[in-house]
Structure formats: structure tokens, C-alpha cells
Amino acid sequence: MEKPPSHPAAVLQAIASNLVIEERKTPLPGPGDILVRNHAIAINPVDWKRQAWGVLIPSFPVILGADISGTVVKVGESVTAFKPGDRVLGFADAFATHNHDRAAFQEYTVISATSTALLPENITFKQGATLPTAVATASMALFDVLGLPREAAENSGTSVLIWGGGSSVGSMAIQLARLAGLKVYAAASERQHKRLRGLGSSFLVDYSSPTAAADVISAADRAGDDIAFAVDAISTADSLAPVVGVVSKSTSPKKKIARTLGAWPEGVVLPDGVETQHILGNEFTSRRVDLSVWMCHDVLPKWLERGELVPQEQNVVGGGVGALQRGLDVLKEGAGSEKAVVEL
Ligand SMILES: NC(=O)c1ccc[n+]([C@@H]2O[C@H](COP(=O)([O-])OP(=O)(O)OC[C@H]3O[C@@H](n4cnc5c(N)ncnc54)[C@H](OP(=O)(O)O)[C@@H]3O)[C@@H](O)[C@H]2O)c1
């Protein structure tokens, strides 16, 4: 009897253990799904946190990872937007579905067609893999948590503050905000300023400056802008204190901060009238499928092709699923703004 097809996967068997490579049966895509042969996998901070602390892992063994790019191998019933051979990027949703076939850290992954985008020829696989989580989280921050419109015409005169603009999520939030017609104020280290101006920030401060928040407030005053909305891509006490400081100066009745981390840091006071909400990036593939379809099918491929949206720089940490552990270690040690990527 012929052996069913299988592929290597990087499996986490217990908290704080290293990933081990195991052979897994390669699944077939179900209705609405796509089977992708991964050519690049990107690693996110949440991946090392799950490995180190066991957070958001209901049971072991588990396969980590959300960000892939590769080639479509098979499409499931009712999928018409993609065909075998297409180059794609996609958001692997095992984080939410707990289905190991839908995790990124392996050679083949099943993803939903609704959170898959065609990768234009000018974008490499390693560039494509940097996008899914950053796009999902920044989209949820701006268009779901903050409730800002996607259409540029409706945002005329609205400003947004992006703190941690150098990070993957922050850099993507800057670009999506600019494409949505928002005026962007951002905080990032000085060495990132030229890049972030190119992505669409109108005003930049160095977050390590003790006057960073005051400088944003006076720049907005001078320009006659009101900053009622903010995305805090870092969401620690260091970042939330100045972000709250800026947003609380707004005269708007609706002031809101979208933050990437769930826990509110001790010692940071949230004044009355300022709302804050944790962004759940993975809801892009579930509660906000409408947003995911708009982004992945209608606008992202076009923006990438035209150079209107650019991927984060990459740090290729190795080749093959065996290199994923090195990627996790690199992130845990404190990587810079380059996205850690493994090529396959
Ligand atoms: N809620 C969600 O759904 C969700 C989704 C994705 C990520 N996250 C979380 O969001 C955070 C960012 O993720 P990421 O992948 O975008 O991170 P990342 O790309 O690894 O961020 C690294 C960058 O953060 C910047 N940074 C560090 N401390 C800062 C501070 N105090 N103020 C301003 N910038 C600072 C640094 O930029 P400089 O080079 O300017 O110093 C650094 O290069 C992580 O905690 C991650 O777990 C949450």
C-alpha cells in the first residue's frame, strides 16, 4: 500500500523545551481552505512567549506559528480565488482553532482562502512571510478597535498616534493609516525615522526622549491637529504612559487607545474619558472575516505590486523547519525591528 504523503514539522512537546522535528501526515484542504507548500515562515514575539511560558496553549504537543508564504498545492471545495501554483501569503490560524494542520511551523499548512492573498511577482517569499500578523494586527487596531473608516475620504483631518512605529505591527499601522488617509504621528528610535517618514509618518519623535509626549502634543497644537486615537504597538508602562498623556489632551468626546498587550501595566493611570482596548489580531480570521477578505483579496496584492505598502526588512535566521528554534531564540534575546524569517 502506498504511504500517505507526509512532511516535517517543528513540534513543541512541553513548556520551555526546544522544538523537535517530526514527520506529520500532510492534510487535504477542506471546503474554503487551501493547502500551501511553505517557502518562508516568519516568527513573531508571541511564538517565543508561548514556547517559554506555555501561554495560550491548551495542551501539548503543539505547533506554533502564524505567518507563511508559499505555493498553493491544492484548493478545497468552493475556493475560486486561488489555484495550484499560485504564489500566496497567508495567516495560519492554529493559534485560535488549535488545529495543528493550520499552524505555520511546518512544510505544509492549511489556511483559509479568506485570509490568503496573492503575492505579486515583485515580492519575494521571505518578504511575503513578514506580512500576515502585522497586517492582521494593524488592520484590527485601526479599523476594528479604533473603529476608523477604511476609506481615505472619510478620514480627512483625522490624526492617529502610532507608538513603537519601528516594530513590525507599528510600521504596518503607519502604512495602513497613511493609505486610509489619516495623518500619522509616530514614536520610534531615531535610527528608524528616515524609514518611517518614507512609510507615511508626518511627525516623528524618539521614544527615549523625556519630552517625547510633550513634543507630540506641541507639534499637533502647532499644526492644529487633535490626536484622539492611538495604536500602542509596545503597550508596556514605558509606552502607555506617554500615549495616555498625548490622547488625554484631545478635545474629542471619543478618545481611544488600541494596545497590543492584554495586561494593563501597574502605575499607569487611565484618565476618565480615555478608552483602551486590547487588539486581538487573530480575530481578523474569525470575527472580522469581512476585513480580512477586503484586505487580502481587494487591496493588499495591489498595494504590494505598486509599492504602496512595503514589507518589514527581514533577518533570515536559517533554512528549513529545523531553523525555527534559532528564530525563536533570536527573538527571545531581543531582536531589532527586522522580522526573523526561515526559508524553506
Ligand atoms: N495583540 C495582538 O494580536 C498582537 C499581534 C502581534 C504582536 N503583538 C505584540 O505586539 C508587540 C510588538 O510585536 P512586533 O512583532 O511588532 O514587535 P517587533 O517588531 O519585534 O518590535 C521590535 C521593535 O519594537 C520597538 N520598541 C521596543 N521597545 C519600545 C518602546 N518602549 N517604545 C517604542 N518602541 C519600542 C523597537 O523599535 P526601535 O528600533 O524604534 O527601537 C524594536 O525594533 C509584541 O509584544 C507582540 O507580542 C500582539
mmCIF file of C-alpha atoms and ligand atoms in Angstrom:
data_model
loop_
_atom_site.group_PDB
_atom_site.id
_atom_site.type_symbol
_atom_site.label_atom_id
_atom_site.label_comp_id
_atom_site.label_asym_id
_atom_site.label_seq_id
_atom_site.Cartn_x
_atom_site.Cartn_y
_atom_site.Cartn_z
ATOM 1 C CA MET A 1 0.000 0.000 0.000
ATOM 2 C CA GLU A 2 1.277 3.494 -0.876
ATOM 3 C CA LYS A 3 2.406 5.584 2.112
ATOM 4 C CA PRO A 4 0.270 8.734 2.661
ATOM 5 C CA PRO A 5 2.183 11.939 1.950
ATOM 6 C CA SER A 6 3.958 13.442 4.939
ATOM 7 C CA HIS A 7 6.123 16.444 5.745
ATOM 8 C CA PRO A 8 8.425 17.712 8.514
ATOM 9 C CA ALA A 9 7.018 19.923 11.263
ATOM 10 C CA ALA A 10 8.689 21.680 14.210
ATOM 11 C CA VAL A 11 6.767 20.460 17.262
ATOM 12 C CA LEU A 12 6.745 21.879 20.801
ATOM 13 C CA GLN A 13 6.259 18.974 23.197
ATOM 14 C CA ALA A 14 6.427 20.793 26.554
ATOM 15 C CA ILE A 15 6.868 24.265 28.072
ATOM 16 C CA ALA A 16 10.377 25.658 27.597
ATOM 17 C CA SER A 17 11.593 22.656 25.595
ATOM 18 C CA ASN A 18 13.254 23.062 22.194
ATOM 19 C CA LEU A 19 11.233 22.367 19.065
ATOM 20 C CA VAL A 20 11.707 18.857 17.689
ATOM 21 C CA ILE A 21 11.287 17.872 14.061
ATOM 22 C CA GLU A 22 8.625 15.228 13.454
ATOM 23 C CA GLU A 23 7.104 13.811 10.307
ATOM 24 C CA ARG A 24 3.328 14.544 10.038
ATOM 25 C CA LYS A 25 0.697 13.357 7.617
ATOM 26 C CA THR A 26 0.101 16.098 5.025
ATOM 27 C CA PRO A 27 -3.594 17.040 5.204
ATOM 28 C CA LEU A 28 -6.023 17.770 2.408
ATOM 29 C CA PRO A 29 -7.740 21.163 2.419
ATOM 30 C CA GLY A 30 -11.395 21.199 3.471
ATOM 31 C CA PRO A 31 -14.123 23.419 1.982
ATOM 32 C CA GLY A 32 -12.976 27.052 1.780
ATOM 33 C CA ASP A 33 -9.377 26.111 2.589
ATOM 34 C CA ILE A 34 -6.059 25.954 0.757
ATOM 35 C CA LEU A 35 -3.044 23.687 1.224
ATOM 36 C CA VAL A 36 0.198 25.670 0.883
ATOM 37 C CA ARG A 37 3.767 24.392 0.455
ATOM 38 C CA ASN A 38 5.545 26.955 2.619
ATOM 39 C CA HIS A 39 8.635 28.677 1.207
ATOM 40 C CA ALA A 40 9.106 31.153 4.054
ATOM 41 C CA ILE A 41 7.854 31.264 7.646
ATOM 42 C CA ALA A 42 8.138 34.346 9.863
ATOM 43 C CA ILE A 43 8.418 34.244 13.636
ATOM 44 C CA ASN A 44 6.509 36.566 15.969
ATOM 45 C CA PRO A 45 7.171 37.571 19.598
ATOM 46 C CA VAL A 46 4.099 35.572 20.711
ATOM 47 C CA ASP A 47 5.744 32.380 19.400
ATOM 48 C CA TRP A 48 8.695 32.563 21.792
ATOM 49 C CA LYS A 49 6.379 33.644 24.639
ATOM 50 C CA ARG A 50 4.162 30.597 24.057
ATOM 51 C CA GLN A 51 7.219 28.326 23.994
ATOM 52 C CA ALA A 52 8.839 29.851 27.077
ATOM 53 C CA TRP A 53 5.753 30.293 29.261
ATOM 54 C CA GLY A 54 3.154 27.960 27.772
ATOM 55 C CA VAL A 55 0.705 30.844 27.344
ATOM 56 C CA LEU A 56 -2.354 30.205 25.170
ATOM 57 C CA ILE A 57 -1.506 26.517 24.806
ATOM 58 C CA PRO A 58 -4.423 24.346 25.984
ATOM 59 C CA SER A 59 -2.479 21.088 25.546
ATOM 60 C CA PHE A 60 0.805 19.664 24.265
ATOM 61 C CA PRO A 61 2.193 18.790 21.767
ATOM 62 C CA VAL A 62 1.552 21.936 19.800
ATOM 63 C CA ILE A 63 2.766 23.514 16.548
ATOM 64 C CA LEU A 64 3.408 27.251 16.713
ATOM 65 C CA GLY A 65 3.418 29.988 14.106
ATOM 66 C CA ALA A 66 1.026 32.130 12.086
ATOM 67 C CA ASP A 67 2.917 33.704 9.187
ATOM 68 C CA ILE A 68 3.568 31.863 5.944
ATOM 69 C CA SER A 69 4.175 32.418 2.273
ATOM 70 C CA GLY A 70 4.467 29.730 -0.357
ATOM 71 C CA THR A 71 2.818 27.991 -3.279
ATOM 72 C CA VAL A 72 -0.743 26.691 -3.423
ATOM 73 C CA VAL A 73 -0.717 22.888 -3.731
ATOM 74 C CA LYS A 74 -4.447 22.095 -3.544
ATOM 75 C CA VAL A 75 -7.623 24.056 -3.043
ATOM 76 C CA GLY A 76 -10.692 22.823 -1.177
ATOM 77 C CA GLU A 77 -14.280 22.806 -2.352
ATOM 78 C CA SER A 78 -15.762 26.238 -3.183
ATOM 79 C CA VAL A 79 -12.386 28.003 -3.428
ATOM 80 C CA THR A 80 -12.362 30.002 -6.653
ATOM 81 C CA ALA A 81 -9.938 32.856 -5.915
ATOM 82 C CA PHE A 82 -6.828 30.611 -5.883
ATOM 83 C CA LYS A 83 -5.435 27.676 -7.873
ATOM 84 C CA PRO A 84 -2.498 25.274 -7.559
ATOM 85 C CA GLY A 85 0.766 27.022 -8.380
ATOM 86 C CA ASP A 86 -0.310 30.469 -7.165
ATOM 87 C CA ARG A 87 2.234 32.315 -5.000
ATOM 88 C CA VAL A 88 0.477 33.383 -1.803
ATOM 89 C CA LEU A 89 0.908 34.671 1.721
ATOM 90 C CA GLY A 90 -1.461 33.716 4.480
ATOM 91 C CA PHE A 91 -2.414 33.863 8.112
ATOM 92 C CA ALA A 92 -2.284 30.402 9.708
ATOM 93 C CA ASP A 93 -4.991 30.338 12.376
ATOM 94 C CA ALA A 94 -3.976 27.408 14.642
ATOM 95 C CA PHE A 95 -3.495 29.936 17.445
ATOM 96 C CA ALA A 96 -7.285 30.285 17.586
ATOM 97 C CA THR A 97 -8.517 26.998 16.095
ATOM 98 C CA HIS A 98 -5.980 24.723 17.879
ATOM 99 C CA ASN A 99 -5.859 22.627 14.700
ATOM 100 C CA HIS A 100 -2.208 21.638 14.108
ATOM 101 C CA ASP A 101 -2.731 21.324 10.345
ATOM 102 C CA ARG A 102 -3.340 25.086 10.375
ATOM 103 C CA ALA A 103 -0.065 26.080 12.110
ATOM 104 C CA ALA A 104 2.851 27.752 10.339
ATOM 105 C CA PHE A 105 5.907 25.934 11.723
ATOM 106 C CA GLN A 106 5.887 23.096 9.187
ATOM 107 C CA GLU A 107 6.459 22.488 5.488
ATOM 108 C CA TYR A 108 2.758 22.358 4.511
ATOM 109 C CA THR A 109 -0.034 24.414 6.131
ATOM 110 C CA VAL A 110 -3.797 24.600 5.608
ATOM 111 C CA ILE A 111 -5.105 28.171 5.596
ATOM 112 C CA SER A 112 -8.445 29.725 4.935
ATOM 113 C CA ALA A 113 -8.925 31.288 1.489
ATOM 114 C CA THR A 114 -10.423 34.319 3.221
ATOM 115 C CA SER A 115 -7.102 35.130 4.904
ATOM 116 C CA THR A 116 -4.895 34.365 1.890
ATOM 117 C CA ALA A 117 -3.535 36.967 -0.520
ATOM 118 C CA LEU A 118 -1.819 36.569 -3.877
ATOM 119 C CA LEU A 119 1.850 37.500 -3.718
ATOM 120 C CA PRO A 120 2.777 39.706 -6.657
ATOM 121 C CA GLU A 121 5.957 38.806 -8.593
ATOM 122 C CA ASN A 122 7.870 41.793 -7.188
ATOM 123 C CA ILE A 123 7.528 40.434 -3.620
ATOM 124 C CA THR A 124 9.769 37.542 -2.542
ATOM 125 C CA PHE A 125 8.541 34.725 -0.320
ATOM 126 C CA LYS A 126 10.658 35.971 2.592
ATOM 127 C CA GLN A 127 9.136 39.433 2.232
ATOM 128 C CA GLY A 128 5.638 37.966 1.973
ATOM 129 C CA ALA A 129 6.022 35.961 5.183
ATOM 130 C CA THR A 130 6.611 39.162 7.193
ATOM 131 C CA LEU A 131 3.096 40.396 6.426
ATOM 132 C CA PRO A 132 0.222 38.269 7.804
ATOM 133 C CA THR A 133 0.367 39.000 11.562
ATOM 134 C CA ALA A 134 1.479 42.601 11.058
ATOM 135 C CA VAL A 135 -1.317 43.258 8.553
ATOM 136 C CA ALA A 136 -3.935 41.451 10.651
ATOM 137 C CA THR A 137 -2.995 43.233 13.890
ATOM 138 C CA ALA A 138 -2.612 46.704 12.381
ATOM 139 C CA SER A 139 -5.916 46.292 10.488
ATOM 140 C CA MET A 140 -7.733 45.191 13.631
ATOM 141 C CA ALA A 141 -6.172 48.093 15.565
ATOM 142 C CA LEU A 142 -7.213 50.826 13.150
ATOM 143 C CA PHE A 143 -10.419 49.533 11.578
ATOM 144 C CA ASP A 144 -11.890 47.410 14.365
ATOM 145 C CA VAL A 145 -10.664 48.559 17.811
ATOM 146 C CA LEU A 146 -10.395 52.258 16.944
ATOM 147 C CA GLY A 147 -13.313 51.965 14.516
ATOM 148 C CA LEU A 148 -11.721 54.254 11.911
ATOM 149 C CA PRO A 149 -13.089 54.120 8.363
ATOM 150 C CA ARG A 150 -11.013 52.377 5.659
ATOM 151 C CA GLU A 151 -11.879 54.988 3.042
ATOM 152 C CA ALA A 152 -9.409 57.871 2.817
ATOM 153 C CA ALA A 153 -12.125 60.428 2.033
ATOM 154 C CA GLU A 154 -13.758 59.799 5.426
ATOM 155 C CA ASN A 155 -10.561 60.319 7.427
ATOM 156 C CA SER A 156 -9.617 63.720 6.125
ATOM 157 C CA GLY A 157 -8.423 65.843 9.071
ATOM 158 C CA THR A 158 -8.144 62.858 11.473
ATOM 159 C CA SER A 159 -4.786 62.154 13.133
ATOM 160 C CA VAL A 160 -3.501 58.989 14.786
ATOM 161 C CA LEU A 161 -0.516 58.366 17.053
ATOM 162 C CA ILE A 162 1.482 55.160 16.485
ATOM 163 C CA TRP A 163 3.827 54.425 19.391
ATOM 164 C CA GLY A 164 6.542 51.858 18.594
ATOM 165 C CA GLY A 165 6.434 52.702 14.901
ATOM 166 C CA GLY A 166 9.684 50.802 14.334
ATOM 167 C CA SER A 167 8.137 47.441 15.268
ATOM 168 C CA SER A 168 6.526 45.149 12.724
ATOM 169 C CA VAL A 169 2.999 45.979 13.889
ATOM 170 C CA GLY A 170 3.817 49.679 14.280
ATOM 171 C CA SER A 171 5.380 50.020 10.809
ATOM 172 C CA MET A 172 2.352 48.315 9.283
ATOM 173 C CA ALA A 173 -0.043 50.524 11.263
ATOM 174 C CA ILE A 174 1.766 53.599 9.910
ATOM 175 C CA GLN A 175 1.337 52.382 6.335
ATOM 176 C CA LEU A 176 -2.300 51.330 6.689
ATOM 177 C CA ALA A 177 -3.113 54.622 8.420
ATOM 178 C CA ARG A 178 -1.472 56.588 5.592
ATOM 179 C CA LEU A 179 -3.354 54.535 2.974
ATOM 180 C CA ALA A 180 -6.588 55.242 4.874
ATOM 181 C CA GLY A 181 -5.961 58.982 4.639
ATOM 182 C CA LEU A 182 -5.026 59.511 8.295
ATOM 183 C CA LYS A 183 -2.286 61.886 9.421
ATOM 184 C CA VAL A 184 0.338 59.913 11.333
ATOM 185 C CA TYR A 185 2.338 60.993 14.374
ATOM 186 C CA ALA A 186 4.793 58.269 15.423
ATOM 187 C CA ALA A 187 7.349 57.430 18.106
ATOM 188 C CA ALA A 188 10.375 55.281 17.264
ATOM 189 C CA SER A 189 14.120 55.351 17.828
ATOM 190 C CA GLU A 190 15.985 57.972 15.836
ATOM 191 C CA ARG A 191 17.590 55.395 13.506
ATOM 192 C CA GLN A 192 14.104 54.444 12.254
ATOM 193 C CA HIS A 193 12.955 57.979 11.459
ATOM 194 C CA LYS A 194 14.010 58.134 7.798
ATOM 195 C CA ARG A 195 12.350 54.772 7.038
ATOM 196 C CA LEU A 196 9.157 55.672 8.888
ATOM 197 C CA ARG A 197 8.904 59.070 7.198
ATOM 198 C CA GLY A 198 9.032 57.119 3.922
ATOM 199 C CA LEU A 199 6.209 54.859 5.135
ATOM 200 C CA GLY A 200 3.963 57.816 5.877
ATOM 201 C CA SER A 201 4.683 59.424 9.249
ATOM 202 C CA SER A 202 4.273 63.174 9.162
ATOM 203 C CA PHE A 203 5.893 63.735 12.548
ATOM 204 C CA LEU A 204 8.353 61.554 14.470
ATOM 205 C CA VAL A 205 9.773 61.599 17.989
ATOM 206 C CA ASP A 206 12.382 59.437 19.625
ATOM 207 C CA TYR A 207 10.568 57.443 22.322
ATOM 208 C CA SER A 208 13.648 57.535 24.556
ATOM 209 C CA SER A 209 13.436 61.325 24.852
ATOM 210 C CA PRO A 210 11.945 62.507 28.188
ATOM 211 C CA THR A 211 9.983 65.128 26.230
ATOM 212 C CA ALA A 212 8.616 62.684 23.606
ATOM 213 C CA ALA A 213 4.927 63.057 24.601
ATOM 214 C CA ALA A 214 5.229 66.821 25.143
ATOM 215 C CA ASP A 215 6.881 67.161 21.709
ATOM 216 C CA VAL A 216 3.998 65.312 20.023
ATOM 217 C CA ILE A 217 1.449 67.490 21.862
ATOM 218 C CA SER A 218 3.140 70.754 20.840
ATOM 219 C CA ALA A 219 3.634 69.612 17.226
ATOM 220 C CA ALA A 220 -0.071 68.714 16.993
ATOM 221 C CA ASP A 221 -1.003 72.084 18.554
ATOM 222 C CA ARG A 222 1.147 73.954 16.039
ATOM 223 C CA ALA A 223 -0.440 72.030 13.163
ATOM 224 C CA GLY A 224 -3.975 72.463 14.537
ATOM 225 C CA ASP A 225 -4.385 68.663 14.843
ATOM 226 C CA ASP A 226 -6.320 66.799 17.515
ATOM 227 C CA ILE A 227 -4.939 63.329 18.398
ATOM 228 C CA ALA A 228 -7.806 61.309 19.829
ATOM 229 C CA PHE A 229 -6.708 57.901 18.503
ATOM 230 C CA ALA A 230 -3.555 55.902 19.176
ATOM 231 C CA VAL A 231 -2.104 52.477 18.483
ATOM 232 C CA ASP A 232 0.434 51.429 21.106
ATOM 233 C CA ALA A 233 2.390 48.628 19.430
ATOM 234 C CA ILE A 234 4.544 48.129 22.548
ATOM 235 C CA SER A 235 1.982 48.513 25.375
ATOM 236 C CA THR A 236 4.322 48.494 28.355
ATOM 237 C CA ALA A 237 4.339 51.163 31.083
ATOM 238 C CA ASP A 238 7.130 52.962 29.146
ATOM 239 C CA SER A 239 4.924 53.364 26.107
ATOM 240 C CA LEU A 240 1.401 53.593 27.566
ATOM 241 C CA ALA A 241 2.253 56.474 29.915
ATOM 242 C CA PRO A 242 3.230 58.876 27.089
ATOM 243 C CA VAL A 243 0.466 57.583 24.806
ATOM 244 C CA VAL A 244 -2.150 58.280 27.508
ATOM 245 C CA GLY A 245 -0.512 61.683 28.011
ATOM 246 C CA VAL A 246 -0.993 62.619 24.346
ATOM 247 C CA VAL A 247 -4.503 61.219 23.859
ATOM 248 C CA SER A 248 -5.838 62.763 27.087
ATOM 249 C CA LYS A 249 -5.088 66.241 25.636
ATOM 250 C CA SER A 250 -7.613 65.664 22.845
ATOM 251 C CA THR A 251 -10.796 67.703 22.973
ATOM 252 C CA SER A 252 -12.733 64.962 21.141
ATOM 253 C CA PRO A 253 -15.502 63.184 23.103
ATOM 254 C CA LYS A 254 -14.203 59.862 21.727
ATOM 255 C CA LYS A 255 -10.602 59.114 22.704
ATOM 256 C CA LYS A 256 -9.273 55.601 22.286
ATOM 257 C CA ILE A 257 -6.015 53.650 22.545
ATOM 258 C CA ALA A 258 -5.562 50.254 20.880
ATOM 259 C CA ARG A 259 -2.875 48.206 22.589
ATOM 260 C CA THR A 260 -1.042 45.045 21.548
ATOM 261 C CA LEU A 261 -0.673 43.546 25.033
ATOM 262 C CA GLY A 262 -3.572 42.416 27.224
ATOM 263 C CA ALA A 263 -2.375 43.341 30.696
ATOM 264 C CA TRP A 264 -2.635 46.994 31.759
ATOM 265 C CA PRO A 265 0.693 47.959 33.384
ATOM 266 C CA GLU A 266 0.735 48.897 37.052
ATOM 267 C CA GLY A 267 1.328 52.560 37.762
ATOM 268 C CA VAL A 268 -0.161 53.942 34.542
ATOM 269 C CA VAL A 269 -3.342 55.896 35.221
ATOM 270 C CA LEU A 270 -6.049 55.902 32.580
ATOM 271 C CA PRO A 271 -7.929 59.212 32.886
ATOM 272 C CA ASP A 272 -11.726 59.340 32.620
ATOM 273 C CA GLY A 273 -12.854 59.736 29.063
ATOM 274 C CA VAL A 274 -9.971 57.753 27.509
ATOM 275 C CA GLU A 275 -10.928 54.264 26.400
ATOM 276 C CA THR A 276 -8.464 51.484 25.767
ATOM 277 C CA GLN A 277 -8.808 48.025 24.265
ATOM 278 C CA HIS A 278 -6.532 45.053 23.623
ATOM 279 C CA ILE A 279 -6.198 44.197 19.927
ATOM 280 C CA LEU A 280 -6.907 40.552 19.124
ATOM 281 C CA GLY A 281 -5.083 40.161 15.819
ATOM 282 C CA ASN A 282 -6.313 36.581 15.346
ATOM 283 C CA GLU A 283 -9.938 37.807 15.184
ATOM 284 C CA PHE A 284 -9.049 39.038 11.706
ATOM 285 C CA THR A 285 -9.645 35.445 10.532
ATOM 286 C CA SER A 286 -12.806 34.843 12.576
ATOM 287 C CA ARG A 287 -14.950 37.747 13.839
ATOM 288 C CA ARG A 288 -13.720 40.157 11.123
ATOM 289 C CA VAL A 289 -13.576 37.925 8.035
ATOM 290 C CA ASP A 290 -15.057 40.889 6.132
ATOM 291 C CA LEU A 291 -11.939 42.924 6.964
ATOM 292 C CA SER A 292 -9.662 40.011 6.087
ATOM 293 C CA VAL A 293 -11.329 39.456 2.699
ATOM 294 C CA TRP A 294 -11.190 43.171 1.860
ATOM 295 C CA MET A 295 -7.524 43.345 2.834
ATOM 296 C CA CYS A 296 -6.301 40.038 1.357
ATOM 297 C CA HIS A 297 -8.383 39.919 -1.822
ATOM 298 C CA ASP A 298 -9.178 43.530 -2.675
ATOM 299 C CA VAL A 299 -6.285 45.764 -1.646
ATOM 300 C CA LEU A 300 -3.109 44.079 -0.347
ATOM 301 C CA PRO A 301 -1.866 42.468 -3.608
ATOM 302 C CA LYS A 302 -2.466 45.713 -5.484
ATOM 303 C CA TRP A 303 -0.694 47.848 -2.843
ATOM 304 C CA LEU A 304 2.279 45.454 -2.795
ATOM 305 C CA GLU A 305 2.547 45.375 -6.570
ATOM 306 C CA ARG A 306 2.525 49.164 -6.796
ATOM 307 C CA GLY A 307 4.964 49.619 -3.903
ATOM 308 C CA GLU A 308 2.334 51.490 -1.891
ATOM 309 C CA LEU A 309 2.815 49.096 1.009
ATOM 310 C CA VAL A 310 6.237 47.606 1.753
ATOM 311 C CA PRO A 311 7.174 44.601 3.901
ATOM 312 C CA GLN A 312 9.351 44.918 7.011
ATOM 313 C CA GLU A 313 13.060 44.151 6.489
ATOM 314 C CA GLN A 314 13.925 40.508 7.166
ATOM 315 C CA ASN A 315 16.547 38.711 9.207
ATOM 316 C CA VAL A 316 16.839 35.258 7.598
ATOM 317 C CA VAL A 317 17.878 33.057 10.516
ATOM 318 C CA GLY A 318 18.293 29.849 8.517
ATOM 319 C CA GLY A 319 16.747 27.337 6.151
ATOM 320 C CA GLY A 320 14.261 24.520 6.765
ATOM 321 C CA VAL A 321 11.937 23.907 9.696
ATOM 322 C CA GLY A 322 14.984 22.923 11.782
ATOM 323 C CA ALA A 323 15.995 26.611 11.825
ATOM 324 C CA LEU A 324 12.760 27.759 13.516
ATOM 325 C CA GLN A 325 14.185 27.183 17.010
ATOM 326 C CA ARG A 326 17.033 29.553 16.177
ATOM 327 C CA GLY A 327 14.439 32.146 15.097
ATOM 328 C CA LEU A 328 12.623 31.821 18.433
ATOM 329 C CA ASP A 329 15.936 32.189 20.296
ATOM 330 C CA VAL A 330 16.847 35.291 18.287
ATOM 331 C CA LEU A 331 13.525 36.951 19.138
ATOM 332 C CA LYS A 332 13.688 35.986 22.796
ATOM 333 C CA GLU A 333 17.157 37.516 23.085
ATOM 334 C CA GLY A 334 15.670 40.783 21.811
ATOM 335 C CA ALA A 335 15.764 41.197 18.065
ATOM 336 C CA GLY A 336 15.551 44.601 16.415
ATOM 337 C CA SER A 337 12.834 45.668 14.053
ATOM 338 C CA GLU A 338 13.781 43.148 11.329
ATOM 339 C CA LYS A 339 11.389 40.214 11.133
ATOM 340 C CA ALA A 340 13.005 36.828 11.810
ATOM 341 C CA VAL A 341 12.314 34.531 8.845
ATOM 342 C CA VAL A 342 13.153 30.940 7.917
ATOM 343 C CA GLU A 343 13.295 29.944 4.245
ATOM 344 C CA LEU A 344 12.234 26.514 3.015
HETATM 345 N N1 LIG B 1 -2.475 41.625 20.266
HETATM 346 C C1 LIG B 1 -2.078 41.040 19.153
HETATM 347 O O1 LIG B 1 -2.862 40.458 18.411
HETATM 348 C C2 LIG B 1 -0.622 41.119 18.772
HETATM 349 C C3 LIG B 1 -0.224 40.787 17.461
HETATM 350 C C4 LIG B 1 1.108 40.939 17.120
HETATM 351 C C5 LIG B 1 2.038 41.348 18.084
HETATM 352 N N2 LIG B 1 1.626 41.591 19.348
HETATM 353 C C6 LIG B 1 2.574 42.063 20.387
HETATM 354 O O2 LIG B 1 2.941 43.382 19.991
HETATM 355 C C7 LIG B 1 4.287 43.636 20.353
HETATM 356 C C8 LIG B 1 5.033 44.082 19.103
HETATM 357 O O3 LIG B 1 5.162 42.989 18.200
HETATM 358 P P1 LIG B 1 6.042 43.160 16.880
HETATM 359 O O4 LIG B 1 6.149 41.847 16.213
HETATM 360 O O5 LIG B 1 5.544 44.307 16.107
HETATM 361 O O6 LIG B 1 7.429 43.547 17.575
HETATM 362 P P2 LIG B 1 8.866 43.739 16.951
HETATM 363 O O7 LIG B 1 8.784 44.020 15.500
HETATM 364 O O8 LIG B 1 9.729 42.603 17.396
HETATM 365 O O9 LIG B 1 9.297 45.075 17.734
HETATM 366 C C9 LIG B 1 10.642 45.396 17.922
HETATM 367 C C10 LIG B 1 10.753 46.915 17.926
HETATM 368 O O10 LIG B 1 9.987 47.500 18.973
HETATM 369 C C11 LIG B 1 10.487 48.791 19.235
HETATM 370 N N3 LIG B 1 10.399 49.115 20.670
HETATM 371 C C12 LIG B 1 10.820 48.367 21.698
HETATM 372 N N4 LIG B 1 10.550 48.999 22.880
HETATM 373 C C13 LIG B 1 9.937 50.173 22.570
HETATM 374 C C14 LIG B 1 9.404 51.259 23.326
HETATM 375 N N5 LIG B 1 9.464 51.270 24.674
HETATM 376 N N6 LIG B 1 8.829 52.281 22.673
HETATM 377 C C15 LIG B 1 8.758 52.287 21.329
HETATM 378 N N7 LIG B 1 9.244 51.290 20.535
HETATM 379 C C16 LIG B 1 9.836 50.249 21.158
HETATM 380 C C17 LIG B 1 11.941 48.781 18.784
HETATM 381 O O11 LIG B 1 11.977 49.777 17.777
HETATM 382 P P3 LIG B 1 13.177 50.800 17.591
HETATM 383 O O12 LIG B 1 14.017 50.152 16.550
HETATM 384 O O13 LIG B 1 12.479 52.043 17.176
HETATM 385 O O14 LIG B 1 13.897 50.912 18.926
HETATM 386 C C18 LIG B 1 12.166 47.388 18.182
HETATM 387 O O15 LIG B 1 12.896 47.426 16.974
HETATM 388 C C19 LIG B 1 4.819 42.349 20.986
HETATM 389 O O16 LIG B 1 4.679 42.459 22.384
HETATM 390 C C20 LIG B 1 3.871 41.282 20.458
HETATM 391 O O17 LIG B 1 3.791 40.152 21.278
HETATM 392 C C21 LIG B 1 0.320 41.496 19.719
#
